Amino acid sequence: MLEPLIHLRKVEKRYANGVRALHDVSLDVKRGEVLCIVGPSGSGKSTLLRALNGLESITGGEVVVDGFAVHDHRTNLNALRRRVGMVFQQFNLFPHKTALENVMLAPTTVLDVPAADARARAQALLDKVGLGDRGASYPAQLSGGQQQRVAIARALAMQPDVMLFDEPTSALDPEKVGEVLDVMRQLAREGMTMLVVTHEMGFARAVAHRVIFMDGGEIVYQDAPEGFFGAPRNERLKAFLGQILK
Amino acid sequence: MRPSMKRWMWHGVYAVVLLALGFGVYLATARVDYDWRWERIPQYLVGTEGEEIRAPFDGFVDVADDGKSIVLNELKGAGSERYAGFDRLLVGDGDLVFQNDVLARKSGLQAGPLAVGLWVTLEISALSLVFALVLGLVAGLGRVAQNPAARHLAATYVEIIRGTPLLVQIFIFYFFIGTVLSLSAFAAGVAALAVFTGAYVAEIVRAGIEAVPRGQMEAARSLGMNYAQAMRHVILPQAFKKILPPLAGQFINLIKDSSLVSVMALTDLTKAGREVVSSTFSPFEVWFTVAAMYLLLTGGLSWLVRRLEKGMAAGA
Ligand SMILES: Nc1ncnc2c1ncn2[C@@H]1O[C@H](COP(=O)(O)OP(=O)(O)OP(=O)(O)O)[C@@H](O)[C@H]1O
Ligand SMILES: [Mg+2]
């Protein structure tokens, strides 16, 4: 059998201030799998994603992503991060660069891709997220939904093996949520491995192969969407879903 | 009253206050029987007496028949030197002259002592500015670095420099470091000003970097950029826009602070002012002139920075 693309074993994370953000988290994700992570605020969802690309160091257990032992301090995290795309709630586009330059920057500086190739590829990615005509715009001139789509294109420019999304639509006006979810749905259809922290239960139900419920830093429950949303056998999850679907 | 009339009224108030202040100055000088001699000042800005030709050694003068050239024959030795192209001859045929005596003058304008002082101040300020920028950038990056050695070194530098008076630092650079490394007064002055200003620039750079949202560094790093690449391509360009105004203020301070190097054997604008005062006995006119010349430098710098800011605003 193929080795899982992501492998977590008994992961612990305690912040310097003593907060235990992750506890005994074990998880395997196969190549091509789409995973949605839901849970109340402060349950450790962001911490989990950030532990995967080493933005946050863990205090116990093992994290292996794409063959890189993230928990090992000898691992070259820069090399790992080239293989792992990340999309943030606040977009975090580079405000001093145009949309096209945002998408080109990492390939040209990190991979030494010639500018002409990087430009052509960036243009193709902007076309793909439906912003082919906005390449010359600066982030401040784009709507939230457009910025988030540029951010997705920027992450894709490194041709990652896995994409991490941390509440990608939470900062958007409701009418802009759809355009971003459409891009993500398209990515999932193309077979991208995705971990998506989201409150969009419709998206999770329709796109995810597996949904994970986190609470208090632990994975409390996981199942395929039918079971997860249909008849969950967990009281905390029931209460959470009752809250959110109300 | 209409708003536009009201505004004109306040412009009027401004003019009246300025006039009143000027009149106050006039009254004050009238009280001490000061007599203004502004006509003495221009010659210290631009000299008209012409460039001097001085004797390089002791010797006898031999004037050519047409009076258009002279030859100076060395008194003790076989050296001789020929001069031509002057406009006014100050020696006669057969005269004995000594080293450094003025033989003749070429007419034309040349910089007076105040103008030379202005140039020295400009030179010192510009050189210190460049070094301060480099030093401040390095120390500012040190302040925000993960590495404890870099962080503590940068913090120590900033604390020591900001905690001691510039005048004392100039003395230390001139008398101690300058002596040990046998620096000229000029080099010691530039070094002292650069080290002093660099500490303030470091704090400005640090504040600018810290004002860039944390998400920028995280986005850059999660794309696989290393720390240096993220700093260079993402953080510093954004920080630079934020630090340009305080940086400009710091460099204006640098120009003004440079007047303190006049305590060394260095004739900057302030020192030139002191020398001119002692030969004219017109301190009011001289110091007003010197102040105006500093204003010219600082105003010019402000103007340049405003243009740069406008250019950057248009670029993004
Ligand atoms: N840098 C930090 N330092 C200290 N504690 C932190 C830090 N980041 C997060 N925490 C704490 O760790 C816990 C988990 O936070 P995390 O951001 O992972 O939750 P989350 O599930 O993403 O929440 P949300 O839905 O609000 O984004 C919370 O209690 C939070 O306060
Ligand atoms: Mg979060």
Short mmCIF file of N, CA and C in Angstrom, two decimals, chain A residues 116-242:
data_model
loop_
_atom_site.label_atom_id
_atom_site.label_comp_id
_atom_site.label_asym_id
_atom_site.label_seq_id
_atom_site.Cartn_x
_atom_site.Cartn_y
_atom_site.Cartn_z
N ALA A 116 10.40 34.84 -17.47
CA ALA A 116 9.43 34.67 -18.56
C ALA A 116 8.57 33.42 -18.31
N ASP A 117 9.20 32.33 -17.90
CA ASP A 117 8.44 31.10 -17.62
C ASP A 117 7.49 31.31 -16.45
N ALA A 118 8.02 31.96 -15.39
CA ALA A 118 7.22 32.18 -14.19
C ALA A 118 6.01 33.06 -14.53
N ARG A 119 6.25 34.04 -15.39
CA ARG A 119 5.16 34.94 -15.77
C ARG A 119 4.08 34.17 -16.53
N ALA A 120 4.49 33.35 -17.47
CA ALA A 120 3.52 32.58 -18.26
C ALA A 120 2.72 31.65 -17.35
N ARG A 121 3.42 31.02 -16.41
CA ARG A 121 2.75 30.11 -15.52
C ARG A 121 1.80 30.86 -14.57
N ALA A 122 2.26 32.01 -14.09
CA ALA A 122 1.41 32.81 -13.20
C ALA A 122 0.15 33.25 -13.93
N GLN A 123 0.32 33.64 -15.20
CA GLN A 123 -0.84 34.07 -15.98
C GLN A 123 -1.82 32.90 -16.13
N ALA A 124 -1.30 31.72 -16.39
CA ALA A 124 -2.17 30.54 -16.55
C ALA A 124 -2.93 30.26 -15.25
N LEU A 125 -2.24 30.44 -14.11
CA LEU A 125 -2.90 30.19 -12.82
C LEU A 125 -3.97 31.24 -12.54
N LEU A 126 -3.68 32.51 -12.90
CA LEU A 126 -4.71 33.54 -12.71
C LEU A 126 -5.92 33.24 -13.60
N ASP A 127 -5.65 32.77 -14.83
CA ASP A 127 -6.76 32.37 -15.71
C ASP A 127 -7.58 31.29 -15.02
N LYS A 128 -6.88 30.35 -14.41
CA LYS A 128 -7.55 29.21 -13.80
C LYS A 128 -8.47 29.63 -12.66
N VAL A 129 -8.05 30.65 -11.87
CA VAL A 129 -8.92 31.10 -10.77
C VAL A 129 -9.85 32.22 -11.23
N GLY A 130 -9.90 32.46 -12.55
CA GLY A 130 -10.86 33.40 -13.11
C GLY A 130 -10.45 34.85 -12.99
N LEU A 131 -9.13 35.10 -12.89
CA LEU A 131 -8.67 36.48 -12.72
C LEU A 131 -7.60 36.82 -13.76
N GLY A 132 -7.71 36.19 -14.92
CA GLY A 132 -6.72 36.39 -15.96
C GLY A 132 -6.54 37.84 -16.37
N ASP A 133 -7.60 38.65 -16.19
CA ASP A 133 -7.52 40.04 -16.63
C ASP A 133 -7.14 40.99 -15.50
N ARG A 134 -6.85 40.45 -14.29
CA ARG A 134 -6.55 41.33 -13.16
C ARG A 134 -5.10 41.26 -12.72
N GLY A 135 -4.26 40.67 -13.57
CA GLY A 135 -2.85 40.47 -13.20
C GLY A 135 -2.13 41.73 -12.80
N ALA A 136 -2.50 42.87 -13.40
CA ALA A 136 -1.78 44.11 -13.12
C ALA A 136 -2.33 44.84 -11.89
N SER A 137 -3.40 44.30 -11.28
CA SER A 137 -4.00 44.99 -10.13
C SER A 137 -3.20 44.70 -8.86
N TYR A 138 -3.15 45.71 -7.99
CA TYR A 138 -2.57 45.51 -6.67
C TYR A 138 -3.65 44.95 -5.74
N PRO A 139 -3.25 44.22 -4.69
CA PRO A 139 -4.24 43.61 -3.79
C PRO A 139 -5.30 44.59 -3.30
N ALA A 140 -4.88 45.83 -3.00
CA ALA A 140 -5.84 46.80 -2.46
C ALA A 140 -6.93 47.13 -3.48
N GLN A 141 -6.67 46.83 -4.75
CA GLN A 141 -7.67 47.13 -5.79
C GLN A 141 -8.58 45.94 -6.07
N LEU A 142 -8.42 44.85 -5.30
CA LEU A 142 -9.22 43.65 -5.52
C LEU A 142 -10.17 43.42 -4.36
N SER A 143 -11.31 42.77 -4.65
CA SER A 143 -12.24 42.42 -3.57
C SER A 143 -11.64 41.27 -2.76
N GLY A 144 -12.23 41.02 -1.60
CA GLY A 144 -11.74 39.93 -0.75
C GLY A 144 -11.73 38.60 -1.49
N GLY A 145 -12.80 38.31 -2.20
CA GLY A 145 -12.88 37.04 -2.92
C GLY A 145 -11.80 36.94 -3.98
N GLN A 146 -11.56 38.06 -4.67
CA GLN A 146 -10.52 38.05 -5.70
C GLN A 146 -9.14 37.88 -5.07
N GLN A 147 -8.92 38.56 -3.93
CA GLN A 147 -7.63 38.43 -3.26
C GLN A 147 -7.38 36.98 -2.85
N GLN A 148 -8.43 36.33 -2.32
CA GLN A 148 -8.24 34.97 -1.86
C GLN A 148 -7.95 34.04 -3.05
N ARG A 149 -8.56 34.32 -4.19
CA ARG A 149 -8.28 33.49 -5.36
C ARG A 149 -6.85 33.69 -5.84
N VAL A 150 -6.36 34.96 -5.76
CA VAL A 150 -4.94 35.19 -6.11
C VAL A 150 -4.05 34.43 -5.13
N ALA A 151 -4.44 34.42 -3.84
CA ALA A 151 -3.64 33.72 -2.84
C ALA A 151 -3.58 32.22 -3.15
N ILE A 152 -4.68 31.68 -3.63
CA ILE A 152 -4.68 30.26 -4.00
C ILE A 152 -3.75 30.03 -5.19
N ALA A 153 -3.83 30.93 -6.18
CA ALA A 153 -2.95 30.82 -7.34
C ALA A 153 -1.49 30.92 -6.91
N ARG A 154 -1.22 31.81 -5.97
CA ARG A 154 0.15 32.00 -5.49
C ARG A 154 0.69 30.71 -4.87
N ALA A 155 -0.16 30.05 -4.07
CA ALA A 155 0.27 28.79 -3.46
C ALA A 155 0.46 27.71 -4.52
N LEU A 156 -0.42 27.70 -5.51
CA LEU A 156 -0.34 26.66 -6.55
C LEU A 156 0.89 26.84 -7.44
N ALA A 157 1.42 28.07 -7.49
CA ALA A 157 2.55 28.34 -8.37
C ALA A 157 3.76 27.49 -8.01
N MET A 158 3.85 27.03 -6.77
CA MET A 158 4.98 26.19 -6.36
C MET A 158 4.70 24.72 -6.67
N GLN A 159 3.59 24.44 -7.34
CA GLN A 159 3.18 23.08 -7.67
C GLN A 159 3.26 22.14 -6.46
N PRO A 160 2.51 22.49 -5.42
CA PRO A 160 2.59 21.72 -4.17
C PRO A 160 1.92 20.36 -4.29
N ASP A 161 2.30 19.46 -3.37
CA ASP A 161 1.66 18.15 -3.31
C ASP A 161 0.43 18.18 -2.44
N VAL A 162 0.36 19.17 -1.56
CA VAL A 162 -0.78 19.27 -0.66
C VAL A 162 -1.09 20.73 -0.42
N MET A 163 -2.37 21.03 -0.25
CA MET A 163 -2.79 22.41 0.02
C MET A 163 -3.50 22.46 1.36
N LEU A 164 -3.09 23.45 2.18
CA LEU A 164 -3.71 23.66 3.49
C LEU A 164 -4.53 24.95 3.43
N PHE A 165 -5.78 24.87 3.85
CA PHE A 165 -6.65 26.06 3.84
C PHE A 165 -7.11 26.33 5.26
N ASP A 166 -6.79 27.50 5.80
CA ASP A 166 -7.24 27.83 7.16
C ASP A 166 -8.37 28.86 7.09
N GLU A 167 -9.60 28.36 7.16
CA GLU A 167 -10.79 29.21 7.09
C GLU A 167 -10.69 30.21 5.93
N PRO A 168 -10.56 29.71 4.70
CA PRO A 168 -10.30 30.61 3.57
C PRO A 168 -11.45 31.54 3.23
N THR A 169 -12.66 31.25 3.72
CA THR A 169 -13.79 32.11 3.36
C THR A 169 -14.36 32.88 4.54
N SER A 170 -13.71 32.75 5.72
CA SER A 170 -14.31 33.37 6.92
C SER A 170 -14.23 34.89 6.91
N ALA A 171 -13.26 35.44 6.17
CA ALA A 171 -13.13 36.90 6.17
C ALA A 171 -13.87 37.54 5.01
N LEU A 172 -14.65 36.73 4.27
CA LEU A 172 -15.28 37.25 3.05
C LEU A 172 -16.72 37.66 3.29
N ASP A 173 -17.18 38.64 2.48
CA ASP A 173 -18.61 38.94 2.44
C ASP A 173 -19.33 37.69 1.92
N PRO A 174 -20.53 37.44 2.44
CA PRO A 174 -21.23 36.20 2.08
C PRO A 174 -21.33 35.97 0.57
N GLU A 175 -21.53 37.05 -0.20
CA GLU A 175 -21.73 36.83 -1.64
C GLU A 175 -20.42 36.50 -2.36
N LYS A 176 -19.27 36.62 -1.67
CA LYS A 176 -17.99 36.31 -2.31
C LYS A 176 -17.51 34.90 -1.97
N VAL A 177 -18.22 34.24 -1.04
CA VAL A 177 -17.76 32.93 -0.57
C VAL A 177 -17.78 31.92 -1.70
N GLY A 178 -18.84 31.96 -2.49
CA GLY A 178 -19.04 30.97 -3.55
C GLY A 178 -17.89 30.90 -4.54
N GLU A 179 -17.38 32.08 -4.96
CA GLU A 179 -16.35 32.08 -6.01
C GLU A 179 -15.06 31.40 -5.53
N VAL A 180 -14.77 31.54 -4.21
CA VAL A 180 -13.58 30.90 -3.67
C VAL A 180 -13.82 29.39 -3.53
N LEU A 181 -14.99 29.03 -3.04
CA LEU A 181 -15.30 27.60 -2.88
C LEU A 181 -15.30 26.89 -4.24
N ASP A 182 -15.76 27.60 -5.28
CA ASP A 182 -15.75 27.00 -6.62
C ASP A 182 -14.34 26.62 -7.05
N VAL A 183 -13.39 27.55 -6.79
CA VAL A 183 -11.99 27.27 -7.15
C VAL A 183 -11.49 26.05 -6.38
N MET A 184 -11.86 25.98 -5.09
CA MET A 184 -11.39 24.86 -4.27
C MET A 184 -12.03 23.55 -4.73
N ARG A 185 -13.29 23.63 -5.10
CA ARG A 185 -13.99 22.44 -5.58
C ARG A 185 -13.30 21.90 -6.84
N GLN A 186 -12.92 22.85 -7.71
CA GLN A 186 -12.22 22.49 -8.95
C GLN A 186 -10.89 21.80 -8.63
N LEU A 187 -10.18 22.34 -7.65
CA LEU A 187 -8.89 21.74 -7.24
C LEU A 187 -9.09 20.32 -6.75
N ALA A 188 -10.14 20.13 -5.92
CA ALA A 188 -10.42 18.80 -5.38
C ALA A 188 -10.71 17.83 -6.52
N ARG A 189 -11.45 18.31 -7.52
CA ARG A 189 -11.80 17.46 -8.65
C ARG A 189 -10.54 17.03 -9.40
N GLU A 190 -9.52 17.91 -9.41
CA GLU A 190 -8.28 17.58 -10.13
C GLU A 190 -7.39 16.64 -9.31
N GLY A 191 -7.85 16.28 -8.11
CA GLY A 191 -7.11 15.30 -7.35
C GLY A 191 -6.10 15.85 -6.37
N MET A 192 -6.17 17.16 -6.08
CA MET A 192 -5.24 17.75 -5.11
C MET A 192 -5.54 17.24 -3.70
N THR A 193 -4.50 16.94 -2.96
CA THR A 193 -4.66 16.59 -1.55
C THR A 193 -4.93 17.89 -0.79
N MET A 194 -6.02 17.93 -0.02
CA MET A 194 -6.40 19.18 0.63
C MET A 194 -6.82 18.96 2.08
N LEU A 195 -6.35 19.85 2.95
CA LEU A 195 -6.84 19.89 4.32
C LEU A 195 -7.49 21.26 4.50
N VAL A 196 -8.78 21.27 4.80
CA VAL A 196 -9.52 22.53 4.81
C VAL A 196 -10.19 22.74 6.17
N VAL A 197 -9.74 23.75 6.88
CA VAL A 197 -10.46 24.16 8.10
C VAL A 197 -11.57 25.09 7.65
N THR A 198 -12.80 24.77 7.97
CA THR A 198 -13.90 25.59 7.45
C THR A 198 -15.14 25.49 8.32
N HIS A 199 -15.96 26.52 8.18
CA HIS A 199 -17.30 26.47 8.78
C HIS A 199 -18.36 26.27 7.71
N GLU A 200 -17.92 26.07 6.45
CA GLU A 200 -18.86 25.88 5.35
C GLU A 200 -19.26 24.42 5.29
N MET A 201 -20.33 24.08 6.02
CA MET A 201 -20.72 22.68 6.12
C MET A 201 -21.20 22.13 4.78
N GLY A 202 -21.80 23.01 3.96
CA GLY A 202 -22.24 22.56 2.63
C GLY A 202 -21.07 22.08 1.80
N PHE A 203 -19.98 22.85 1.85
CA PHE A 203 -18.77 22.49 1.11
C PHE A 203 -18.22 21.16 1.64
N ALA A 204 -18.15 21.06 2.98
CA ALA A 204 -17.61 19.84 3.59
C ALA A 204 -18.43 18.62 3.16
N ARG A 205 -19.73 18.77 3.20
CA ARG A 205 -20.61 17.66 2.86
C ARG A 205 -20.43 17.24 1.39
N ALA A 206 -20.26 18.25 0.52
CA ALA A 206 -20.23 17.95 -0.91
C ALA A 206 -18.86 17.51 -1.41
N VAL A 207 -17.79 18.06 -0.83
CA VAL A 207 -16.46 17.87 -1.42
C VAL A 207 -15.56 16.93 -0.63
N ALA A 208 -15.70 16.95 0.72
CA ALA A 208 -14.75 16.21 1.54
C ALA A 208 -14.92 14.70 1.38
N HIS A 209 -13.79 13.99 1.49
CA HIS A 209 -13.86 12.54 1.61
C HIS A 209 -14.05 12.15 3.06
N ARG A 210 -13.56 13.01 3.94
CA ARG A 210 -13.60 12.71 5.36
C ARG A 210 -13.71 14.04 6.11
N VAL A 211 -14.49 14.05 7.18
CA VAL A 211 -14.63 15.26 7.99
C VAL A 211 -14.15 14.94 9.40
N ILE A 212 -13.39 15.88 9.96
CA ILE A 212 -12.81 15.69 11.30
C ILE A 212 -13.37 16.74 12.23
N PHE A 213 -13.77 16.31 13.40
CA PHE A 213 -14.26 17.25 14.41
C PHE A 213 -13.23 17.36 15.52
N MET A 214 -12.77 18.60 15.76
CA MET A 214 -11.80 18.83 16.84
C MET A 214 -12.46 19.59 17.96
N ASP A 215 -12.05 19.25 19.19
CA ASP A 215 -12.52 20.00 20.35
C ASP A 215 -11.46 19.88 21.43
N GLY A 216 -11.09 20.98 22.04
CA GLY A 216 -10.11 20.97 23.12
C GLY A 216 -8.77 20.40 22.71
N GLY A 217 -8.37 20.61 21.45
CA GLY A 217 -7.06 20.15 20.99
C GLY A 217 -7.01 18.70 20.59
N GLU A 218 -8.17 18.01 20.62
CA GLU A 218 -8.18 16.60 20.26
C GLU A 218 -9.09 16.36 19.07
N ILE A 219 -8.76 15.29 18.33
CA ILE A 219 -9.69 14.85 17.30
C ILE A 219 -10.74 14.00 18.01
N VAL A 220 -11.95 14.54 18.05
CA VAL A 220 -12.99 13.88 18.83
C VAL A 220 -13.75 12.86 17.99
N TYR A 221 -13.89 13.16 16.70
CA TYR A 221 -14.72 12.32 15.86
C TYR A 221 -14.32 12.51 14.41
N GLN A 222 -14.33 11.44 13.64
CA GLN A 222 -14.12 11.58 12.20
C GLN A 222 -14.89 10.53 11.44
N ASP A 223 -15.36 10.94 10.26
CA ASP A 223 -16.18 10.03 9.46
C ASP A 223 -16.32 10.61 8.06
N ALA A 224 -16.79 9.78 7.14
CA ALA A 224 -17.16 10.28 5.81
C ALA A 224 -18.35 11.23 6.00
N PRO A 225 -18.52 12.19 5.08
CA PRO A 225 -19.55 13.21 5.30
C PRO A 225 -20.94 12.65 5.57
N GLU A 226 -21.31 11.54 4.88
CA GLU A 226 -22.66 11.01 5.07
C GLU A 226 -22.90 10.69 6.55
N GLY A 227 -21.96 9.94 7.12
CA GLY A 227 -22.10 9.58 8.52
C GLY A 227 -21.92 10.77 9.44
N PHE A 228 -20.97 11.64 9.08
CA PHE A 228 -20.62 12.78 9.94
C PHE A 228 -21.82 13.70 10.12
N PHE A 229 -22.46 14.01 9.00
CA PHE A 229 -23.59 14.93 9.09
C PHE A 229 -24.92 14.20 9.26
N GLY A 230 -24.93 12.89 8.90
CA GLY A 230 -26.18 12.15 8.98
C GLY A 230 -26.53 11.75 10.39
N ALA A 231 -25.75 10.85 10.96
CA ALA A 231 -26.10 10.36 12.29
C ALA A 231 -24.86 10.22 13.14
N PRO A 232 -24.26 11.35 13.53
CA PRO A 232 -23.04 11.25 14.32
C PRO A 232 -23.30 10.61 15.68
N ARG A 233 -22.41 9.70 16.06
CA ARG A 233 -22.60 9.06 17.37
C ARG A 233 -21.69 9.73 18.39
N ASN A 234 -21.85 11.03 18.51
CA ASN A 234 -21.02 11.74 19.50
C ASN A 234 -21.79 12.97 19.98
N GLU A 235 -21.89 13.10 21.26
CA GLU A 235 -22.74 14.16 21.82
C GLU A 235 -22.16 15.56 21.57
N ARG A 236 -20.82 15.70 21.75
CA ARG A 236 -20.20 17.02 21.55
C ARG A 236 -20.40 17.47 20.10
N LEU A 237 -20.20 16.53 19.16
CA LEU A 237 -20.37 16.87 17.75
C LEU A 237 -21.82 17.26 17.47
N LYS A 238 -22.74 16.49 18.03
CA LYS A 238 -24.17 16.80 17.84
C LYS A 238 -24.46 18.22 18.31
N ALA A 239 -23.94 18.55 19.47
CA ALA A 239 -24.18 19.89 20.01
C ALA A 239 -23.58 20.95 19.09
N PHE A 240 -22.35 20.67 18.62
CA PHE A 240 -21.66 21.62 17.73
C PHE A 240 -22.45 21.81 16.44
N LEU A 241 -22.86 20.69 15.82
CA LEU A 241 -23.61 20.78 14.56
C LEU A 241 -24.94 21.48 14.79
N GLY A 242 -25.57 21.18 15.93
CA GLY A 242 -26.83 21.84 16.25
C GLY A 242 -26.66 23.34 16.30
#
